[in-house]
PDB file of N, CA and C in Angstrom:
ATOM      1  N   UNK A 136       3.345  -9.954 -17.307  1.00 67.00           N
ATOM      2  CA  UNK A 136       3.306  -9.319 -16.011  1.00 67.00           C
ATOM      3  C   UNK A 136       1.952  -8.638 -15.801  1.00 67.00           C
ATOM      4  N   UNK A 137       1.327  -8.161 -16.860  1.00 67.00           N
ATOM      5  CA  UNK A 137       0.035  -7.498 -16.740  1.00 67.00           C
ATOM      6  C   UNK A 137      -0.981  -8.449 -16.097  1.00 67.00           C
ATOM      7  N   UNK A 138      -0.965  -9.731 -16.502  1.00 72.00           N
ATOM      8  CA  UNK A 138      -1.887 -10.706 -15.917  1.00 72.00           C
ATOM      9  C   UNK A 138      -1.622 -10.877 -14.422  1.00 72.00           C
ATOM     10  N   UNK A 139      -0.355 -10.900 -14.020  1.00 72.00           N
ATOM     11  CA  UNK A 139      -0.031 -11.035 -12.597  1.00 72.00           C
ATOM     12  C   UNK A 139      -0.572  -9.853 -11.796  1.00 72.00           C
ATOM     13  N   UNK A 140      -0.466  -8.654 -12.340  1.00 70.00           N
ATOM     14  CA  UNK A 140      -0.984  -7.469 -11.644  1.00 70.00           C
ATOM     15  C   UNK A 140      -2.497  -7.559 -11.526  1.00 70.00           C
ATOM     16  N   UNK A 141      -3.180  -7.848 -12.644  1.00 69.00           N
ATOM     17  CA  UNK A 141      -4.645  -7.895 -12.636  1.00 69.00           C
ATOM     18  C   UNK A 141      -5.203  -9.025 -11.788  1.00 69.00           C
ATOM     19  N   UNK A 142      -4.460 -10.113 -11.636  1.00 71.00           N
ATOM     20  CA  UNK A 142      -4.969 -11.238 -10.852  1.00 71.00           C
ATOM     21  C   UNK A 142      -4.578 -11.152  -9.381  1.00 71.00           C
ATOM     22  N   UNK A 143      -3.954 -10.040  -8.976  1.00 70.00           N
ATOM     23  CA  UNK A 143      -3.639  -9.834  -7.566  1.00 70.00           C
ATOM     24  C   UNK A 143      -2.392 -10.538  -7.088  1.00 70.00           C
ATOM     25  N   UNK A 144      -1.535 -10.958  -7.996  1.00 71.00           N
ATOM     26  CA  UNK A 144      -0.318 -11.666  -7.603  1.00 71.00           C
ATOM     27  C   UNK A 144       0.818 -10.719  -7.242  1.00 71.00           C
ATOM     28  N   UNK A 145       0.606  -9.421  -7.410  1.00 70.00           N
ATOM     29  CA  UNK A 145       1.640  -8.453  -7.047  1.00 70.00           C
ATOM     30  C   UNK A 145       1.355  -7.911  -5.659  1.00 70.00           C
ATOM     31  N   UNK A 146       2.319  -7.227  -5.080  1.00 64.00           N
ATOM     32  CA  UNK A 146       2.205  -6.804  -3.696  1.00 64.00           C
ATOM     33  C   UNK A 146       1.471  -5.513  -3.459  1.00 64.00           C
ATOM     34  N   UNK A 147       0.899  -4.899  -4.486  1.00 63.00           N
ATOM     35  CA  UNK A 147       0.330  -3.581  -4.247  1.00 63.00           C
ATOM     36  C   UNK A 147      -1.136  -3.424  -4.640  1.00 63.00           C
ATOM     37  N   UNK A 148      -1.820  -4.486  -4.991  1.00 65.00           N
ATOM     38  CA  UNK A 148      -3.241  -4.336  -5.316  1.00 65.00           C
ATOM     39  C   UNK A 148      -3.975  -5.657  -5.169  1.00 65.00           C
ATOM     40  N   UNK A 149      -5.286  -5.572  -5.163  1.00 66.00           N
ATOM     41  CA  UNK A 149      -6.123  -6.758  -5.059  1.00 66.00           C
ATOM     42  C   UNK A 149      -6.433  -7.280  -6.455  1.00 66.00           C
ATOM     43  N   UNK A 150      -7.011  -8.468  -6.521  1.00 65.00           N
ATOM     44  CA  UNK A 150      -7.332  -9.082  -7.805  1.00 65.00           C
ATOM     45  C   UNK A 150      -8.498  -8.346  -8.448  1.00 65.00           C
ATOM     46  N   UNK A 151      -8.197  -7.485  -9.394  1.00 67.00           N
ATOM     47  CA  UNK A 151      -9.208  -6.735 -10.132  1.00 67.00           C
ATOM     48  C   UNK A 151      -8.517  -6.122 -11.342  1.00 67.00           C
ATOM     49  N   UNK A 152      -9.180  -6.116 -12.503  1.00 67.00           N
ATOM     50  CA  UNK A 152      -8.541  -5.539 -13.689  1.00 67.00           C
ATOM     51  C   UNK A 152      -8.102  -4.097 -13.434  1.00 67.00           C
ATOM     52  N   UNK A 153      -6.937  -3.750 -13.955  1.00 65.00           N
ATOM     53  CA  UNK A 153      -6.367  -2.427 -13.750  1.00 65.00           C
ATOM     54  C   UNK A 153      -6.076  -1.801 -15.112  1.00 65.00           C
ATOM     55  N   UNK A 154      -7.103  -1.206 -15.729  1.00 68.00           N
ATOM     56  CA  UNK A 154      -6.865  -0.623 -17.048  1.00 68.00           C
ATOM     57  C   UNK A 154      -5.885   0.542 -16.935  1.00 68.00           C
ATOM     58  N   UNK A 155      -4.899   0.549 -17.787  1.00 64.00           N
ATOM     59  CA  UNK A 155      -3.896   1.609 -17.749  1.00 64.00           C
ATOM     60  C   UNK A 155      -4.034   2.476 -18.997  1.00 64.00           C
ATOM     61  N   UNK A 156      -3.652   3.733 -18.869  1.00 58.00           N
ATOM     62  CA  UNK A 156      -3.657   4.622 -20.024  1.00 58.00           C
ATOM     63  C   UNK A 156      -2.650   4.118 -21.058  1.00 58.00           C
ATOM     64  N   UNK A 157      -1.553   3.589 -20.586  1.00 63.00           N
ATOM     65  CA  UNK A 157      -0.537   3.011 -21.465  1.00 63.00           C
ATOM     66  C   UNK A 157      -0.006   1.748 -20.803  1.00 63.00           C
ATOM     67  N   UNK A 158       0.162   0.682 -21.562  1.00 66.00           N
ATOM     68  CA  UNK A 158       0.689  -0.559 -20.981  1.00 66.00           C
ATOM     69  C   UNK A 158       2.096  -0.359 -20.416  1.00 66.00           C
ATOM     70  N   UNK A 159       2.488  -1.272 -19.542  1.00 64.00           N
ATOM     71  CA  UNK A 159       3.824  -1.207 -18.954  1.00 64.00           C
ATOM     72  C   UNK A 159       4.890  -1.187 -20.043  1.00 64.00           C
ATOM     73  N   UNK A 160       5.822  -0.276 -19.924  1.00 65.00           N
ATOM     74  CA  UNK A 160       6.926  -0.203 -20.873  1.00 65.00           C
ATOM     75  C   UNK A 160       6.610   0.496 -22.174  1.00 65.00           C
ATOM     76  N   UNK A 161       5.416   1.049 -22.320  1.00 72.00           N
ATOM     77  CA  UNK A 161       5.027   1.674 -23.586  1.00 72.00           C
ATOM     78  C   UNK A 161       5.925   2.861 -23.933  1.00 72.00           C
ATOM     79  N   UNK A 162       6.291   3.664 -22.951  1.00 73.00           N
ATOM     80  CA  UNK A 162       7.137   4.829 -23.227  1.00 73.00           C
ATOM     81  C   UNK A 162       8.502   4.408 -23.758  1.00 73.00           C
ATOM     82  N   UNK A 163       9.101   3.413 -23.113  1.00 73.00           N
ATOM     83  CA  UNK A 163      10.411   2.935 -23.555  1.00 73.00           C
ATOM     84  C   UNK A 163      10.331   2.358 -24.963  1.00 73.00           C
ATOM     85  N   UNK A 164       9.299   1.569 -25.209  1.00 73.00           N
ATOM     86  CA  UNK A 164       9.163   0.948 -26.526  1.00 73.00           C
ATOM     87  C   UNK A 164       8.911   1.998 -27.601  1.00 73.00           C
ATOM     88  N   UNK A 165       8.113   3.018 -27.277  1.00 75.00           N
ATOM     89  CA  UNK A 165       7.837   4.075 -28.245  1.00 75.00           C
ATOM     90  C   UNK A 165       9.111   4.845 -28.584  1.00 75.00           C
ATOM     91  N   UNK A 166      10.021   4.927 -27.629  1.00 77.00           N
ATOM     92  CA  UNK A 166      11.287   5.623 -27.862  1.00 77.00           C
ATOM     93  C   UNK A 166      12.300   4.731 -28.574  1.00 77.00           C
ATOM     94  N   UNK A 167      11.910   3.493 -28.858  1.00 78.00           N
ATOM     95  CA  UNK A 167      12.800   2.581 -29.565  1.00 78.00           C
ATOM     96  C   UNK A 167      13.736   1.807 -28.660  1.00 78.00           C
ATOM     97  N   UNK A 168      13.473   1.830 -27.362  1.00 79.00           N
ATOM     98  CA  UNK A 168      14.338   1.119 -26.409  1.00 79.00           C
ATOM     99  C   UNK A 168      13.478   0.243 -25.516  1.00 79.00           C
ATOM    100  N   UNK A 169      13.094  -0.907 -26.037  1.00 77.00           N
ATOM    101  CA  UNK A 169      12.272  -1.830 -25.246  1.00 77.00           C
ATOM    102  C   UNK A 169      13.062  -2.298 -24.026  1.00 77.00           C
ATOM    103  N   UNK A 170      12.364  -2.604 -22.916  1.00 78.00           N
ATOM    104  CA  UNK A 170      13.081  -3.061 -21.721  1.00 78.00           C
ATOM    105  C   UNK A 170      13.794  -4.387 -21.981  1.00 78.00           C
ATOM    106  N   UNK A 171      14.957  -4.522 -21.381  1.00 84.00           N
ATOM    107  CA  UNK A 171      15.731  -5.757 -21.545  1.00 84.00           C
ATOM    108  C   UNK A 171      15.107  -6.862 -20.703  1.00 84.00           C
ATOM    109  N   UNK A 172      15.546  -8.076 -20.948  1.00 87.00           N
ATOM    110  CA  UNK A 172      15.049  -9.211 -20.160  1.00 87.00           C
ATOM    111  C   UNK A 172      15.385  -9.020 -18.683  1.00 87.00           C
ATOM    112  N   UNK A 173      16.555  -8.449 -18.389  1.00 88.00           N
ATOM    113  CA  UNK A 173      16.952  -8.206 -16.996  1.00 88.00           C
ATOM    114  C   UNK A 173      16.039  -7.163 -16.342  1.00 88.00           C
ATOM    115  N   UNK A 174      15.686  -6.111 -17.093  1.00 82.00           N
ATOM    116  CA  UNK A 174      14.787  -5.088 -16.548  1.00 82.00           C
ATOM    117  C   UNK A 174      13.398  -5.665 -16.288  1.00 82.00           C
ATOM    118  N   UNK A 175      12.920  -6.494 -17.190  1.00 81.00           N
ATOM    119  CA  UNK A 175      11.610  -7.125 -17.004  1.00 81.00           C
ATOM    120  C   UNK A 175      11.640  -8.047 -15.795  1.00 81.00           C
ATOM    121  N   UNK A 176      12.708  -8.817 -15.653  1.00 83.00           N
ATOM    122  CA  UNK A 176      12.830  -9.721 -14.497  1.00 83.00           C
ATOM    123  C   UNK A 176      12.871  -8.933 -13.191  1.00 83.00           C
ATOM    124  N   UNK A 177      13.592  -7.815 -13.174  1.00 81.00           N
ATOM    125  CA  UNK A 177      13.673  -6.983 -11.964  1.00 81.00           C
ATOM    126  C   UNK A 177      12.307  -6.376 -11.636  1.00 81.00           C
ATOM    127  N   UNK A 178      11.597  -5.890 -12.643  1.00 77.00           N
ATOM    128  CA  UNK A 178      10.258  -5.337 -12.409  1.00 77.00           C
ATOM    129  C   UNK A 178       9.324  -6.408 -11.865  1.00 77.00           C
ATOM    130  N   UNK A 179       9.393  -7.609 -12.433  1.00 77.00           N
ATOM    131  CA  UNK A 179       8.547  -8.703 -11.962  1.00 77.00           C
ATOM    132  C   UNK A 179       8.890  -9.065 -10.513  1.00 77.00           C
ATOM    133  N   UNK A 180      10.190  -9.099 -10.189  1.00 75.00           N
ATOM    134  CA  UNK A 180      10.619  -9.422  -8.821  1.00 75.00           C
ATOM    135  C   UNK A 180      10.093  -8.375  -7.833  1.00 75.00           C
ATOM    136  N   UNK A 181      10.192  -7.100  -8.201  1.00 71.00           N
ATOM    137  CA  UNK A 181       9.733  -6.039  -7.303  1.00 71.00           C
ATOM    138  C   UNK A 181       8.213  -6.017  -7.174  1.00 71.00           C
ATOM    139  N   UNK A 182       7.514  -6.303  -8.258  1.00 70.00           N
ATOM    140  CA  UNK A 182       6.050  -6.257  -8.245  1.00 70.00           C
ATOM    141  C   UNK A 182       5.416  -7.439  -7.534  1.00 70.00           C
ATOM    142  N   UNK A 183       6.115  -8.547  -7.456  1.00 68.00           N
ATOM    143  CA  UNK A 183       5.501  -9.747  -6.883  1.00 68.00           C
ATOM    144  C   UNK A 183       5.987 -10.053  -5.476  1.00 68.00           C
ATOM    145  N   UNK A 184       6.561  -9.074  -4.799  1.00 63.00           N
ATOM    146  CA  UNK A 184       6.953  -9.285  -3.399  1.00 63.00           C
ATOM    147  C   UNK A 184       5.712  -9.511  -2.567  1.00 63.00           C
ATOM    148  N   UNK A 185       5.828 -10.340  -1.574  1.00 57.00           N
ATOM    149  CA  UNK A 185       4.696 -10.739  -0.743  1.00 57.00           C
ATOM    150  C   UNK A 185       4.617  -9.907   0.532  1.00 57.00           C
ATOM    151  N   UNK A 186       4.413  -8.607   0.406  1.00 55.00           N
ATOM    152  CA  UNK A 186       4.316  -7.763   1.592  1.00 55.00           C
ATOM    153  C   UNK A 186       3.095  -6.874   1.489  1.00 55.00           C
ATOM    154  N   UNK A 187       2.634  -6.390   2.623  1.00 53.00           N
ATOM    155  CA  UNK A 187       1.601  -5.373   2.641  1.00 53.00           C
ATOM    156  C   UNK A 187       0.188  -5.890   2.758  1.00 53.00           C
ATOM    157  N   UNK A 188      -0.690  -4.985   3.057  1.00 50.00           N
ATOM    158  CA  UNK A 188      -2.105  -5.279   3.255  1.00 50.00           C
ATOM    159  C   UNK A 188      -2.758  -5.799   1.984  1.00 50.00           C
ATOM    160  N   UNK A 189      -2.381  -5.240   0.825  1.00 52.00           N
ATOM    161  CA  UNK A 189      -3.019  -5.635  -0.430  1.00 52.00           C
ATOM    162  C   UNK A 189      -2.821  -7.114  -0.719  1.00 52.00           C
ATOM    163  N   UNK A 190      -1.678  -7.660  -0.339  1.00 53.00           N
ATOM    164  CA  UNK A 190      -1.432  -9.080  -0.585  1.00 53.00           C
ATOM    165  C   UNK A 190      -2.418  -9.918   0.200  1.00 53.00           C
ATOM    166  N   UNK A 191      -2.650  -9.567   1.455  1.00 54.00           N
ATOM    167  CA  UNK A 191      -3.611 -10.310   2.264  1.00 54.00           C
ATOM    168  C   UNK A 191      -4.992 -10.269   1.646  1.00 54.00           C
ATOM    169  N   UNK A 192      -5.403  -9.103   1.187  1.00 51.00           N
ATOM    170  CA  UNK A 192      -6.715  -8.980   0.558  1.00 51.00           C
ATOM    171  C   UNK A 192      -6.756  -9.737  -0.765  1.00 51.00           C
ATOM    172  N   UNK A 193      -5.680  -9.673  -1.526  1.00 52.00           N
ATOM    173  CA  UNK A 193      -5.647 -10.374  -2.806  1.00 52.00           C
ATOM    174  C   UNK A 193      -5.710 -11.879  -2.618  1.00 52.00           C
ATOM    175  N   UNK A 194      -5.238 -12.368  -1.501  1.00 58.00           N
ATOM    176  CA  UNK A 194      -5.263 -13.803  -1.226  1.00 58.00           C
ATOM    177  C   UNK A 194      -6.579 -14.237  -0.594  1.00 58.00           C
ATOM    178  N   UNK A 195      -7.557 -13.333  -0.497  1.00 57.00           N
ATOM    179  CA  UNK A 195      -8.869 -13.701   0.010  1.00 57.00           C
ATOM    180  C   UNK A 195      -9.072 -13.439   1.484  1.00 57.00           C
ATOM    181  N   UNK A 196      -8.126 -12.796   2.137  1.00 58.00           N
ATOM    182  CA  UNK A 196      -8.287 -12.488   3.559  1.00 58.00           C
ATOM    183  C   UNK A 196      -9.277 -11.342   3.729  1.00 58.00           C
ATOM    184  N   UNK A 197      -9.898 -11.292   4.882  1.00 58.00           N
ATOM    185  CA  UNK A 197     -10.784 -10.170   5.170  1.00 58.00           C
ATOM    186  C   UNK A 197      -9.940  -8.958   5.521  1.00 58.00           C
ATOM    187  N   UNK A 198     -10.568  -7.788   5.555  1.00 54.00           N
ATOM    188  CA  UNK A 198      -9.851  -6.574   5.923  1.00 54.00           C
ATOM    189  C   UNK A 198      -9.262  -6.720   7.324  1.00 54.00           C
ATOM    190  N   UNK A 199     -10.010  -7.287   8.240  1.00 57.00           N
ATOM    191  CA  UNK A 199      -9.529  -7.457   9.618  1.00 57.00           C
ATOM    192  C   UNK A 199      -8.311  -8.379   9.660  1.00 57.00           C
ATOM    193  N   UNK A 200      -8.367  -9.477   8.895  1.00 57.00           N
ATOM    194  CA  UNK A 200      -7.242 -10.415   8.882  1.00 57.00           C
ATOM    195  C   UNK A 200      -5.992  -9.793   8.271  1.00 57.00           C
ATOM    196  N   UNK A 201      -6.177  -8.947   7.267  1.00 54.00           N
ATOM    197  CA  UNK A 201      -5.014  -8.391   6.581  1.00 54.00           C
ATOM    198  C   UNK A 201      -4.400  -7.211   7.307  1.00 54.00           C
ATOM    199  N   UNK A 202      -5.137  -6.569   8.202  1.00 56.00           N
ATOM    200  CA  UNK A 202      -4.592  -5.404   8.898  1.00 56.00           C
ATOM    201  C   UNK A 202      -4.131  -5.716  10.301  1.00 56.00           C
ATOM    202  N   UNK A 203      -4.400  -6.900  10.802  1.00 58.00           N
ATOM    203  CA  UNK A 203      -3.954  -7.260  12.140  1.00 58.00           C
ATOM    204  C   UNK A 203      -5.045  -7.044  13.169  1.00 58.00           C
ATOM    205  N   UNK A 204      -4.703  -7.234  14.433  1.00 59.00           N
ATOM    206  CA  UNK A 204      -5.700  -7.128  15.492  1.00 59.00           C
ATOM    207  C   UNK A 204      -6.267  -5.717  15.619  1.00 59.00           C
ATOM    208  N   UNK A 205      -7.559  -5.650  15.934  1.00 58.00           N
ATOM    209  CA  UNK A 205      -8.220  -4.356  16.102  1.00 58.00           C
ATOM    210  C   UNK A 205      -7.652  -3.611  17.296  1.00 58.00           C
ATOM    211  N   UNK A 206      -7.123  -4.326  18.283  1.00 58.00           N
ATOM    212  CA  UNK A 206      -6.591  -3.666  19.473  1.00 58.00           C
ATOM    213  C   UNK A 206      -5.444  -2.728  19.116  1.00 58.00           C
ATOM    214  N   UNK A 207      -4.703  -3.041  18.071  1.00 63.00           N
ATOM    215  CA  UNK A 207      -3.608  -2.171  17.651  1.00 63.00           C
ATOM    216  C   UNK A 207      -4.154  -0.821  17.191  1.00 63.00           C
ATOM    217  N   UNK A 208      -5.228  -0.831  16.405  1.00 70.00           N
ATOM    218  CA  UNK A 208      -5.838   0.407  15.935  1.00 70.00           C
ATOM    219  C   UNK A 208      -6.448   1.174  17.093  1.00 70.00           C
ATOM    220  N   UNK A 209      -7.097   0.469  17.986  1.00 78.00           N
ATOM    221  CA  UNK A 209      -7.723   1.103  19.140  1.00 78.00           C
ATOM    222  C   UNK A 209      -6.683   1.783  20.023  1.00 78.00           C
ATOM    223  N   UNK A 210      -5.567   1.117  20.247  1.00 81.00           N
ATOM    224  CA  UNK A 210      -4.503   1.676  21.076  1.00 81.00           C
ATOM    225  C   UNK A 210      -3.945   2.951  20.442  1.00 81.00           C
ATOM    226  N   UNK A 211      -3.716   2.933  19.150  1.00 82.00           N
ATOM    227  CA  UNK A 211      -3.201   4.119  18.466  1.00 82.00           C
ATOM    228  C   UNK A 211      -4.186   5.275  18.587  1.00 82.00           C
ATOM    229  N   UNK A 212      -5.463   4.995  18.426  1.00 86.00           N
ATOM    230  CA  UNK A 212      -6.486   6.038  18.545  1.00 86.00           C
ATOM    231  C   UNK A 212      -6.507   6.611  19.957  1.00 86.00           C
ATOM    232  N   UNK A 213      -6.404   5.746  20.961  1.00 89.00           N
ATOM    233  CA  UNK A 213      -6.416   6.210  22.350  1.00 89.00           C
ATOM    234  C   UNK A 213      -5.177   7.049  22.652  1.00 89.00           C
ATOM    235  N   UNK A 214      -4.021   6.652  22.150  1.00 91.00           N
ATOM    236  CA  UNK A 214      -2.804   7.426  22.367  1.00 91.00           C
ATOM    237  C   UNK A 214      -2.876   8.793  21.694  1.00 91.00           C
ATOM    238  N   UNK A 215      -3.436   8.843  20.500  1.00 93.00           N
ATOM    239  CA  UNK A 215      -3.599  10.134  19.827  1.00 93.00           C
ATOM    240  C   UNK A 215      -4.554  11.029  20.603  1.00 93.00           C
ATOM    241  N   UNK A 216      -5.644  10.455  21.100  1.00 93.00           N
ATOM    242  CA  UNK A 216      -6.597  11.229  21.897  1.00 93.00           C
ATOM    243  C   UNK A 216      -5.962  11.772  23.162  1.00 93.00           C
ATOM    244  N   UNK A 217      -5.152  10.952  23.831  1.00 95.00           N
ATOM    245  CA  UNK A 217      -4.468  11.402  25.045  1.00 95.00           C
ATOM    246  C   UNK A 217      -3.485  12.522  24.715  1.00 95.00           C
ATOM    247  N   UNK A 218      -2.803  12.418  23.602  1.00 95.00           N
ATOM    248  CA  UNK A 218      -1.868  13.471  23.186  1.00 95.00           C
ATOM    249  C   UNK A 218      -2.577  14.782  22.915  1.00 95.00           C
ATOM    250  N   UNK A 219      -3.709  14.722  22.236  1.00 95.00           N
ATOM    251  CA  UNK A 219      -4.491  15.931  21.965  1.00 95.00           C
ATOM    252  C   UNK A 219      -4.978  16.545  23.269  1.00 95.00           C
ATOM    253  N   UNK A 220      -5.424  15.713  24.201  1.00 96.00           N
ATOM    254  CA  UNK A 220      -5.893  16.212  25.496  1.00 96.00           C
ATOM    255  C   UNK A 220      -4.762  16.901  26.252  1.00 96.00           C
ATOM    256  N   UNK A 221      -3.565  16.316  26.254  1.00 96.00           N
ATOM    257  CA  UNK A 221      -2.428  16.919  26.948  1.00 96.00           C
ATOM    258  C   UNK A 221      -2.037  18.259  26.335  1.00 96.00           C
ATOM    259  N   UNK A 222      -2.014  18.326  25.019  1.00 95.00           N
ATOM    260  CA  UNK A 222      -1.683  19.584  24.349  1.00 95.00           C
ATOM    261  C   UNK A 222      -2.737  20.639  24.659  1.00 95.00           C
ATOM    262  N   UNK A 223      -4.001  20.245  24.664  1.00 95.00           N
ATOM    263  CA  UNK A 223      -5.083  21.185  24.983  1.00 95.00           C
ATOM    264  C   UNK A 223      -4.956  21.699  26.408  1.00 95.00           C
ATOM    265  N   UNK A 224      -4.672  20.809  27.348  1.00 95.00           N
ATOM    266  CA  UNK A 224      -4.509  21.224  28.747  1.00 95.00           C
ATOM    267  C   UNK A 224      -3.303  22.148  28.911  1.00 95.00           C
ATOM    268  N   UNK A 225      -2.214  21.861  28.223  1.00 95.00           N
ATOM    269  CA  UNK A 225      -1.031  22.718  28.303  1.00 95.00           C
ATOM    270  C   UNK A 225      -1.330  24.101  27.740  1.00 95.00           C
ATOM    271  N   UNK A 226      -2.049  24.159  26.624  1.00 94.00           N
ATOM    272  CA  UNK A 226      -2.414  25.452  26.040  1.00 94.00           C
ATOM    273  C   UNK A 226      -3.330  26.226  26.974  1.00 94.00           C
ATOM    274  N   UNK A 227      -4.274  25.546  27.598  1.00 93.00           N
ATOM    275  CA  UNK A 227      -5.183  26.190  28.544  1.00 93.00           C
ATOM    276  C   UNK A 227      -4.415  26.716  29.752  1.00 93.00           C
ATOM    277  N   UNK A 228      -3.462  25.944  30.252  1.00 93.00           N
ATOM    278  CA  UNK A 228      -2.654  26.375  31.400  1.00 93.00           C
ATOM    279  C   UNK A 228      -1.837  27.616  31.050  1.00 93.00           C
ATOM    280  N   UNK A 229      -1.319  27.678  29.830  1.00 93.00           N
ATOM    281  CA  UNK A 229      -0.559  28.858  29.412  1.00 93.00           C
ATOM    282  C   UNK A 229      -1.453  30.087  29.304  1.00 93.00           C
ATOM    283  N   UNK A 230      -2.673  29.902  28.840  1.00 92.00           N
ATOM    284  CA  UNK A 230      -3.610  31.027  28.722  1.00 92.00           C
ATOM    285  C   UNK A 230      -4.034  31.550  30.091  1.00 92.00           C
ATOM    286  N   UNK A 231      -4.255  30.658  31.027  1.00 91.00           N
ATOM    287  CA  UNK A 231      -4.725  31.042  32.365  1.00 91.00           C
ATOM    288  C   UNK A 231      -3.569  31.618  33.189  1.00 91.00           C
ATOM    289  N   UNK A 232      -2.446  30.947  33.153  1.00 76.00           N
ATOM    290  CA  UNK A 232      -1.376  31.297  34.074  1.00 76.00           C
ATOM    291  C   UNK A 232      -0.377  32.193  33.495  1.00 76.00           C
TER     292      UNK A 232
END
């Protein structure tokens, strides 16, 4: 599973080595209870889901391709700006009136 994580086949990171302080499962193994085959299979299933921005980047997509259209970001920024303006105007109206 470590190779799958480092090669970007998991859903939460891009293809790049990920040195860990302790390998996966080290705590369990040190305690004398290595993970079962079912636990390893479940961890692999959860780690290799094909969702999220990191998967797009790991598959070679550009940042723009993996995050969707720029208009979505622009719209969110404009809505936040309008909200801040409305709150500011309301506060000013309360101070004046």
